[in-house]
PDB file of C-alpha atoms in Angstrom:
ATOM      1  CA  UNK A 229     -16.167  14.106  14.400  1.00 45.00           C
ATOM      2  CA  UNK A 230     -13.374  14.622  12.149  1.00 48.00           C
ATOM      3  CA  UNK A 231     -13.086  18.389  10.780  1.00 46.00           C
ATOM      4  CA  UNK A 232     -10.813  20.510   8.380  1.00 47.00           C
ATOM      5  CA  UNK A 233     -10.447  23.811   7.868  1.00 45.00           C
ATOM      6  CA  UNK A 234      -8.607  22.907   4.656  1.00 46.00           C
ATOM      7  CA  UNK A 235     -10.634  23.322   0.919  1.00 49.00           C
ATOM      8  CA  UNK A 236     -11.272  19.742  -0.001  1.00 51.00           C
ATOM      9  CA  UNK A 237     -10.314  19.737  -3.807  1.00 61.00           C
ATOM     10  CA  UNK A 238      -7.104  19.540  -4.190  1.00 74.00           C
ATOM     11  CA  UNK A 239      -4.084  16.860  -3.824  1.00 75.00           C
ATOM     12  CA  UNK A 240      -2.351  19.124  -0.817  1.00 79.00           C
ATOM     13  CA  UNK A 241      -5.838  19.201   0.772  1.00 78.00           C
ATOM     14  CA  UNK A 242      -6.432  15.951   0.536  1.00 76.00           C
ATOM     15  CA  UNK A 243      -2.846  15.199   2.100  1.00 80.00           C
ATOM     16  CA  UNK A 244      -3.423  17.417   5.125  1.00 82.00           C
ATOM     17  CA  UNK A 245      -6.849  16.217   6.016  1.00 79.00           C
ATOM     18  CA  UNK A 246      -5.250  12.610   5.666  1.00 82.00           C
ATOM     19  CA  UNK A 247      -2.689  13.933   8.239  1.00 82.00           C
ATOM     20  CA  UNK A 248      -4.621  15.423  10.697  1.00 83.00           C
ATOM     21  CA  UNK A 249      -6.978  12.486  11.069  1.00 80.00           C
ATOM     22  CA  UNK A 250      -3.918  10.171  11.371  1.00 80.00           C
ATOM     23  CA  UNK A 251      -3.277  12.175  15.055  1.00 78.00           C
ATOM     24  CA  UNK A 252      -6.274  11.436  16.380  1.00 76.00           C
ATOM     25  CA  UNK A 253      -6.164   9.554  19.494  1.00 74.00           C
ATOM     26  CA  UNK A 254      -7.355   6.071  19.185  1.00 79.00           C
ATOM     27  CA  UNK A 255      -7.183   6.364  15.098  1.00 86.00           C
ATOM     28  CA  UNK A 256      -4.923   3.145  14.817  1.00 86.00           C
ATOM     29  CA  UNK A 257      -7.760   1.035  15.726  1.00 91.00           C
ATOM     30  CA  UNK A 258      -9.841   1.869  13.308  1.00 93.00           C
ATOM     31  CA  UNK A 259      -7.688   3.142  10.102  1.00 94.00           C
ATOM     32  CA  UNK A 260      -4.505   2.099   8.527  1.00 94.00           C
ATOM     33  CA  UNK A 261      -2.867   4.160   5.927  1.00 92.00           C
ATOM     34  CA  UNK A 262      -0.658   2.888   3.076  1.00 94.00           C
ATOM     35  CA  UNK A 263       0.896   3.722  -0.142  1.00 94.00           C
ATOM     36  CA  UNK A 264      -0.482   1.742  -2.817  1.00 94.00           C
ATOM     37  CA  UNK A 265       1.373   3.196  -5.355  1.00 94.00           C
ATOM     38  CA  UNK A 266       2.468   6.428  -7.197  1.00 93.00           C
ATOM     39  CA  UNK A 267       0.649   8.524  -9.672  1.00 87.00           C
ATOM     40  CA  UNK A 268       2.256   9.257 -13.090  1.00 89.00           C
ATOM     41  CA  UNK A 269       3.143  12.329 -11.592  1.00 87.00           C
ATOM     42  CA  UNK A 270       4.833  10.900  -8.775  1.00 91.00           C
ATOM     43  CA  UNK A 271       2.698  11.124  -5.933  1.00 87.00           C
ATOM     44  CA  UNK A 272       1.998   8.604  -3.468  1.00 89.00           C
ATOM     45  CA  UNK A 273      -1.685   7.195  -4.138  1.00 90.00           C
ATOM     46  CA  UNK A 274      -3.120   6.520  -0.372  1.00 90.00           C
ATOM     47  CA  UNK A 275      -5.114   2.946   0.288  1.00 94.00           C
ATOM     48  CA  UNK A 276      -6.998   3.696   3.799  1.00 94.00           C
ATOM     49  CA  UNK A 277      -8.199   0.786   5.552  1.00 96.00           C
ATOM     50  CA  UNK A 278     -11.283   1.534   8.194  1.00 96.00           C
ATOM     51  CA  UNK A 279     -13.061  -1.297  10.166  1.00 96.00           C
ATOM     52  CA  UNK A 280     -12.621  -1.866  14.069  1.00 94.00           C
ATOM     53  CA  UNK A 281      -9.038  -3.554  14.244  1.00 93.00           C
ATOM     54  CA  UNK A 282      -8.918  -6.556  16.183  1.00 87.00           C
ATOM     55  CA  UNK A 283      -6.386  -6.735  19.622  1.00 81.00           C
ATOM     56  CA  UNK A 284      -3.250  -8.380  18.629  1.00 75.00           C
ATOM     57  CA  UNK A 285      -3.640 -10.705  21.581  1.00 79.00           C
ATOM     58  CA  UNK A 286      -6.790 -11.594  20.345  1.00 79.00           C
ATOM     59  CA  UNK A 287      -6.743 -14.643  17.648  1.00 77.00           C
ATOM     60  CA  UNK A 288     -10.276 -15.494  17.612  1.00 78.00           C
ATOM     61  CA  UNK A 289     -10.959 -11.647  16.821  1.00 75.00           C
ATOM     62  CA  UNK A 290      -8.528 -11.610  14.410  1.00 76.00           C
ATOM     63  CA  UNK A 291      -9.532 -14.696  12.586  1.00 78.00           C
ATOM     64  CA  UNK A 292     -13.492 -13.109  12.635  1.00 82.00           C
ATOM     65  CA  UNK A 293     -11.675  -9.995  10.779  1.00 86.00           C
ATOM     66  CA  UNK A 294     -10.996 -12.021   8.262  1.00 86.00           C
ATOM     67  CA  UNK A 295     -14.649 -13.351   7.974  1.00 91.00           C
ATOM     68  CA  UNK A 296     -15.711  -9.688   7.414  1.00 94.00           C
ATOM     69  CA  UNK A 297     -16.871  -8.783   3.468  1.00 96.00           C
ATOM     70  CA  UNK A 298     -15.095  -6.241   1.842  1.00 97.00           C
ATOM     71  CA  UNK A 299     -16.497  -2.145   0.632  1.00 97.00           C
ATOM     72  CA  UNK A 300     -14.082  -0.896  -2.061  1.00 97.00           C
ATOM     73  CA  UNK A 301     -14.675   3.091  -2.845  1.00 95.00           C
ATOM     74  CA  UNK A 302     -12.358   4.998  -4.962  1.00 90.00           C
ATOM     75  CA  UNK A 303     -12.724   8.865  -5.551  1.00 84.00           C
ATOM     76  CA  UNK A 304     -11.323  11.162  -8.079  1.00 74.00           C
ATOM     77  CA  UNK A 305      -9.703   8.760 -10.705  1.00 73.00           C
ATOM     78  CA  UNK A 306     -10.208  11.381 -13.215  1.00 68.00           C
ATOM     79  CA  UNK A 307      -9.284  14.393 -13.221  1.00 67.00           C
ATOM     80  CA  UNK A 308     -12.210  16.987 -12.902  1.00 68.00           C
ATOM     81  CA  UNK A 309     -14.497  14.712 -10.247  1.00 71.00           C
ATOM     82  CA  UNK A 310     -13.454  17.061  -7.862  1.00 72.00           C
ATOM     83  CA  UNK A 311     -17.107  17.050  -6.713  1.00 78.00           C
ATOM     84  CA  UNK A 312     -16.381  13.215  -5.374  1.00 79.00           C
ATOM     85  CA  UNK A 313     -13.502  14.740  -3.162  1.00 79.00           C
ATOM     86  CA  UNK A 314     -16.305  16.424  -0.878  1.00 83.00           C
ATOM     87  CA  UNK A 315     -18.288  13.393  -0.872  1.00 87.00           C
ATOM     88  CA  UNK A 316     -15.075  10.975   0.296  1.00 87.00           C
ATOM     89  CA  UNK A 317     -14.447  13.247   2.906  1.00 87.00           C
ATOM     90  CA  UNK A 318     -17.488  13.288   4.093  1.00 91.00           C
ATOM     91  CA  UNK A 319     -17.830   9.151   3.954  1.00 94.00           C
ATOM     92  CA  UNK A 320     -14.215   9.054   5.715  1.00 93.00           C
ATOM     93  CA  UNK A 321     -15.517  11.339   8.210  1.00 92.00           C
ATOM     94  CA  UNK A 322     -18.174   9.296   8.946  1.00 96.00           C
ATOM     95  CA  UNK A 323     -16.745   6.206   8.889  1.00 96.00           C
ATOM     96  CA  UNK A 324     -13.968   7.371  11.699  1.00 95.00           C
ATOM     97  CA  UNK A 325     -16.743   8.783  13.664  1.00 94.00           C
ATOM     98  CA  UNK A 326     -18.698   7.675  17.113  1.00 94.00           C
ATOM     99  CA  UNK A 327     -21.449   7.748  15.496  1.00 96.00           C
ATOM    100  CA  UNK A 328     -23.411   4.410  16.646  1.00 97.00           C
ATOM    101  CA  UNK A 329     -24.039   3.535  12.825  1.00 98.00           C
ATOM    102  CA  UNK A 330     -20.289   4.109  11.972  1.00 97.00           C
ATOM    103  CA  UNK A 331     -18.984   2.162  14.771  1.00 96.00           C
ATOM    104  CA  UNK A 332     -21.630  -0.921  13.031  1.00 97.00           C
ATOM    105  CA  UNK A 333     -20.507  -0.238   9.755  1.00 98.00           C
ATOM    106  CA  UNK A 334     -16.600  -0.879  11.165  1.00 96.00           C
ATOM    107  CA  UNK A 335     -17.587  -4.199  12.889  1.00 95.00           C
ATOM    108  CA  UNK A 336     -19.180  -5.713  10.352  1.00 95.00           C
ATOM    109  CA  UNK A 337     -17.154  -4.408   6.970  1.00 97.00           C
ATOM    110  CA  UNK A 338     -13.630  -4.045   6.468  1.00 97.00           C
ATOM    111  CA  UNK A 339     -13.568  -0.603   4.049  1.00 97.00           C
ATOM    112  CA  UNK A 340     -10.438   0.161   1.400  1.00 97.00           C
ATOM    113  CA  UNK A 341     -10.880   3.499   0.339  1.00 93.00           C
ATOM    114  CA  UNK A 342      -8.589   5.046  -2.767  1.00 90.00           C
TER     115      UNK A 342
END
């Protein structure tokens, strides 16, 4: 399970716990993390990918990823929903877990989270 001791509400917060779940061992098969672009106030607005990542020497696996239907979930895109920061953590939390439902969820969606 993924875990911070940081508060969840805020931008910094929300950096950190992005930061310590990128060092997780194994986390690059499961989550990609990219700018998608900046806020008005110049921050970097992250687009996580989670689903199970194919092998890179695996075509037909890569070609099924492609096959997979998409979950868009955004979070906080005004300000004041700080009440939806708890609940993405909690869904991005999940989603990187074990958990046998988590690991089904990766296989058969491909998740962009904002």
């Amino acid at each position: 399970a993924v875990v911070s001791t940081q508060s969840t509400g805020s931008y910094t917060a929300l950096q950190a716990h992005l930061l310590e779940v990128q060092h997780l061992h194994g986390i690059n098969t499961i989550l990609r993390r990219q700018t998608l672009c900046h806020s008005l106030g110049g921050n970097p607005v992250d687009l996580l990918t989670i689903t199970q990542f194919p092998s890179p020497y695996n075509k037909s696996a890569a070609a099924a990823l492609n096959e997979r239907d998409y979950v868009v979930l955004t979070a906080r895109v005004h300000p004041g929903e700080s009440n939806a920061s708890w609940i993405m953590k909690g869904v991005i939390n999940f989603l990187l877990s074990d958990h046998e439902k988590a690991q089904m969820l990766r296989s058969k969606f491909v998740f962009k989270i904002v």
